[in-house]
Coordinates of C-alpha atoms in Angstrom, one line a residue:
M1 CA -15.0 10.1 22.2
S2 CA -11.7 8.4 21.4
S3 CA -8.6 10.4 21.1
K4 CA -7.4 7.7 18.7
P5 CA -7.7 8.7 14.9
T6 CA -9.7 6.7 12.8
I7 CA -7.3 4.4 10.5
I8 CA -8.0 4.3 6.9
L9 CA -6.5 1.0 5.2
V10 CA -5.5 1.2 1.4
H11 CA -4.8 -1.7 -0.7
G12 CA -2.7 -1.8 -4.0
F13 CA -2.9 -3.5 -7.0
W14 CA -4.0 -7.4 -7.3
G15 CA -5.8 -7.4 -4.2
G16 CA -8.6 -5.7 -2.3
A17 CA -9.6 -4.3 1.0
A18 CA -9.6 -7.8 2.5
H19 CA -5.8 -8.0 1.9
W20 CA -5.7 -6.0 5.3
S21 CA -7.7 -8.7 7.2
R22 CA -5.0 -10.0 9.5
V23 CA -4.0 -6.6 10.2
I24 CA -7.7 -5.3 11.2
L25 CA -7.6 -8.0 13.7
E26 CA -4.3 -6.9 15.1
L27 CA -5.2 -3.3 15.4
S28 CA -8.6 -4.3 16.8
R29 CA -6.7 -6.4 19.6
L30 CA -4.7 -3.2 20.2
G31 CA -7.9 -1.4 20.9
H32 CA -8.5 0.5 17.8
A33 CA -12.5 0.7 16.9
G34 CA -12.0 3.3 14.2
L35 CA -11.2 1.2 11.3
H36 CA -11.9 1.4 7.6
A37 CA -10.5 -0.4 4.5
V38 CA -11.4 1.2 1.3
E39 CA -12.3 -0.7 -1.8
L40 CA -10.4 1.0 -4.8
P41 CA -11.7 0.9 -8.4
L42 CA -8.0 0.5 -9.6
T43 CA -9.2 2.4 -12.8
S44 CA -6.8 5.5 -12.4
L45 CA -5.1 7.4 -9.8
A46 CA -7.4 10.1 -10.0
D47 CA -10.5 7.6 -9.5
D48 CA -8.7 5.9 -6.7
A49 CA -7.5 9.0 -4.6
E50 CA -11.0 10.6 -5.0
R51 CA -12.4 7.3 -3.7
L52 CA -10.2 7.6 -0.6
R53 CA -10.9 11.4 -0.3
K54 CA -14.6 10.6 0.1
M55 CA -14.1 8.1 2.9
I56 CA -11.7 10.8 4.5
A57 CA -14.2 13.1 4.5
Q58 CA -16.8 10.8 5.9
Q59 CA -14.7 10.6 9.3
P60 CA -15.8 13.5 12.0
G61 CA -12.1 13.6 13.6
P62 CA -8.3 12.8 12.6
V63 CA -7.4 10.2 10.3
L64 CA -4.4 8.1 10.0
L65 CA -3.8 6.5 6.2
A66 CA -1.7 3.4 5.7
G67 CA -1.2 2.3 2.2
H68 CA 0.4 -1.0 0.8
S69 CA 2.1 -1.2 -2.6
Y70 CA 0.3 1.1 -5.1
G71 CA -2.1 2.2 -2.3
G72 CA 1.0 4.3 -1.0
A73 CA 0.8 6.4 -4.2
V74 CA -3.0 6.7 -3.4
I75 CA -2.4 8.0 0.2
T76 CA 0.3 10.4 -1.4
E77 CA -2.1 11.7 -3.7
A78 CA -5.0 12.2 -1.2
G79 CA -3.5 12.7 2.0
N80 CA -3.3 16.5 2.0
Q81 CA -6.9 16.5 3.4
P82 CA -6.8 18.7 6.7
N83 CA -7.9 15.7 8.9
V84 CA -5.3 13.5 8.0
T85 CA -2.4 13.6 10.6
G86 CA 0.2 11.0 9.0
L87 CA 0.8 8.6 6.3
V88 CA 2.2 4.9 7.1
Y89 CA 3.6 3.1 3.9
I90 CA 3.5 -0.6 4.0
A91 CA 6.1 -1.9 1.3
A92 CA 4.7 1.0 -0.7
F93 CA 5.1 3.3 -3.4
A94 CA 5.9 6.9 -1.9
P95 CA 6.0 8.9 -5.3
D96 CA 7.1 12.5 -5.6
A97 CA 5.6 15.2 -7.8
G98 CA 5.6 13.9 -11.4
E99 CA 6.6 10.4 -10.5
S100 CA 4.4 7.5 -11.0
A101 CA 4.4 3.9 -9.7
G102 CA 5.4 2.7 -13.0
G103 CA 7.9 5.1 -13.4
L104 CA 9.8 4.3 -10.2
T105 CA 9.4 0.6 -11.0
Q106 CA 11.1 1.1 -14.1
Q107 CA 14.0 2.5 -12.3
R108 CA 14.7 -0.8 -10.6
P109 CA 12.6 -3.4 -12.2
P110 CA 11.2 -6.3 -9.6
A111 CA 12.2 -9.6 -10.1
A112 CA 8.3 -10.6 -10.7
A113 CA 8.0 -8.2 -13.7
P114 CA 8.1 -10.8 -16.3
H115 CA 5.2 -12.5 -14.6
L116 CA 2.7 -9.5 -15.4
A117 CA 0.2 -10.2 -18.1
P118 CA -2.2 -7.4 -19.8
D119 CA -5.3 -8.7 -21.4
S120 CA -7.4 -7.6 -24.4
D121 CA -9.4 -5.1 -22.0
G122 CA -6.3 -3.3 -20.8
Y123 CA -6.4 -4.9 -17.4
L124 CA -2.8 -5.9 -15.8
W125 CA -3.0 -9.4 -14.2
L126 CA -0.2 -11.3 -12.0
R127 CA -0.2 -14.5 -13.6
A128 CA -1.7 -17.1 -11.0
D129 CA 0.6 -19.9 -11.7
K130 CA 3.3 -17.5 -10.6
F131 CA 1.5 -15.5 -7.9
H132 CA 3.0 -17.4 -4.7
E133 CA 6.6 -16.9 -5.9
S134 CA 6.0 -13.3 -7.0
F135 CA 3.7 -11.6 -4.3
C136 CA 3.6 -13.7 -1.1
Q137 CA 6.3 -16.5 -1.1
D138 CA 6.3 -16.5 2.8
L139 CA 2.5 -17.4 2.9
S140 CA 1.0 -21.0 2.7
A141 CA 0.5 -22.2 -0.9
D142 CA -3.1 -22.4 -0.1
D143 CA -3.2 -18.6 1.1
A144 CA -1.5 -17.8 -2.1
L145 CA -3.9 -19.6 -4.1
V146 CA -7.1 -17.6 -2.7
M147 CA -5.0 -14.3 -3.4
A148 CA -4.2 -15.4 -6.9
V149 CA -8.0 -16.6 -7.6
T150 CA -9.3 -13.5 -6.2
Q151 CA -6.6 -10.9 -7.3
K152 CA -8.2 -7.4 -8.6
A153 CA -6.4 -6.5 -11.5
P154 CA -6.0 -2.8 -12.3
L155 CA -5.9 -0.9 -15.7
A156 CA -2.6 -0.8 -16.7
S157 CA -3.1 2.9 -17.5
A158 CA -3.1 3.3 -13.7
F159 CA 0.6 2.6 -13.6
R160 CA 1.4 5.6 -15.7
T161 CA -0.2 8.4 -13.7
T162 CA 1.7 10.8 -12.0
V163 CA 1.4 12.3 -8.3
T164 CA 0.3 16.0 -8.5
R165 CA 1.2 17.4 -4.7
P166 CA 2.7 14.7 -2.6
A167 CA 1.2 14.6 0.9
W168 CA 4.2 13.4 2.5
R169 CA 6.0 16.6 2.0
D170 CA 3.4 18.0 4.5
K171 CA 2.4 15.5 6.8
P172 CA 4.4 13.0 9.0
S173 CA 5.4 9.4 7.8
W174 CA 6.3 5.9 8.6
Y175 CA 7.8 3.2 6.4
Q176 CA 7.8 -0.6 6.3
I177 CA 10.4 -2.1 3.9
S178 CA 10.1 -5.7 2.9
S179 CA 13.6 -7.0 2.4
Q180 CA 12.4 -10.2 0.3
D181 CA 9.9 -8.2 -1.9
R182 CA 9.8 -9.2 -5.5
M183 CA 7.2 -6.8 -6.8
I184 CA 8.9 -3.6 -5.5
T185 CA 12.5 -3.8 -5.1
P186 CA 14.0 -3.6 -1.6
E187 CA 16.2 -1.0 -3.0
N188 CA 13.3 1.1 -4.3
Q189 CA 11.7 0.9 -1.0
T190 CA 15.0 2.0 0.8
W191 CA 15.4 5.0 -1.6
M192 CA 11.8 6.2 -1.2
S193 CA 11.8 5.8 2.7
G194 CA 15.1 7.6 2.8
R195 CA 13.7 10.8 1.1
L196 CA 10.3 10.8 3.1
N197 CA 12.1 11.8 6.2
A198 CA 10.0 9.2 8.0
R199 CA 9.6 9.3 11.8
K200 CA 10.4 5.7 11.7
V201 CA 11.5 3.1 9.2
I202 CA 11.3 -0.7 9.8
T203 CA 12.6 -3.6 7.6
L204 CA 10.8 -6.7 7.8
D205 CA 12.1 -10.0 6.5
A206 CA 9.1 -10.4 4.5
S207 CA 7.7 -10.7 0.9
H208 CA 5.5 -8.0 -0.7
A209 CA 2.5 -9.2 1.2
S210 CA 4.1 -8.2 4.7
L211 CA 0.4 -7.0 5.7
A212 CA -0.6 -10.8 5.4
S213 CA 2.7 -12.5 6.6
R214 CA 3.8 -10.1 9.3
A215 CA 0.6 -8.5 10.4
P216 CA 1.5 -8.3 13.9
E217 CA 4.5 -6.0 13.2
V218 CA 2.7 -4.0 10.5
A219 CA -0.1 -3.3 13.0
A220 CA 2.4 -2.3 15.7
L221 CA 3.9 0.2 13.1
I222 CA 0.6 1.7 12.4
D223 CA -0.5 1.9 16.2
E224 CA 3.0 3.7 16.9
A225 CA 1.9 6.4 14.1
T226 CA -1.3 6.9 15.8
R227 CA 0.2 7.8 19.2
A228 CA 2.8 9.8 17.6

């Protein structure tokens, strides 16, 4: 049996598990066979954390969690399971107890905030005509179009749910900052990564979609975390 932990990749708002596709290929090339990408319902933090807990429980050995964007809040809430060995935050929220992704966003509103559009059913969309410039300006227009059309909108109420017991207070963590992020301000990322007491923090000249535009570097950080 491999000594490497299973890696579970956790997506954020406005996308699904497929947002990790390029990182998955890079991790496979680095020799990781135990790879999973959870598909979150994006209906509430409680629902999303429970979905992740169930996937963690299905793994027979140690697990490393990597979360992008809102996925950082999910791994923070669900990462206290005993077989979780660490947390990797990729341009992600890392809330403390009593904090929510929405509350952290309001502290330092990002450039793309005006491009969020709620619908009549309570789902919060990123305007398709603003998706490229807001979410993934360092990807091609074709890639951005696919992301915009296939985006998975969350219930807006999920933004407001607070974390109960943050896993990063008990588990080792790693953090990747995107210096050109328009969805979570780089200043917010720097502040959150600083209080994690992270084992390593890297900064990439990247958009919010660093998991797609800078997949080799993101995969390398996750790989390093599996060997810590």
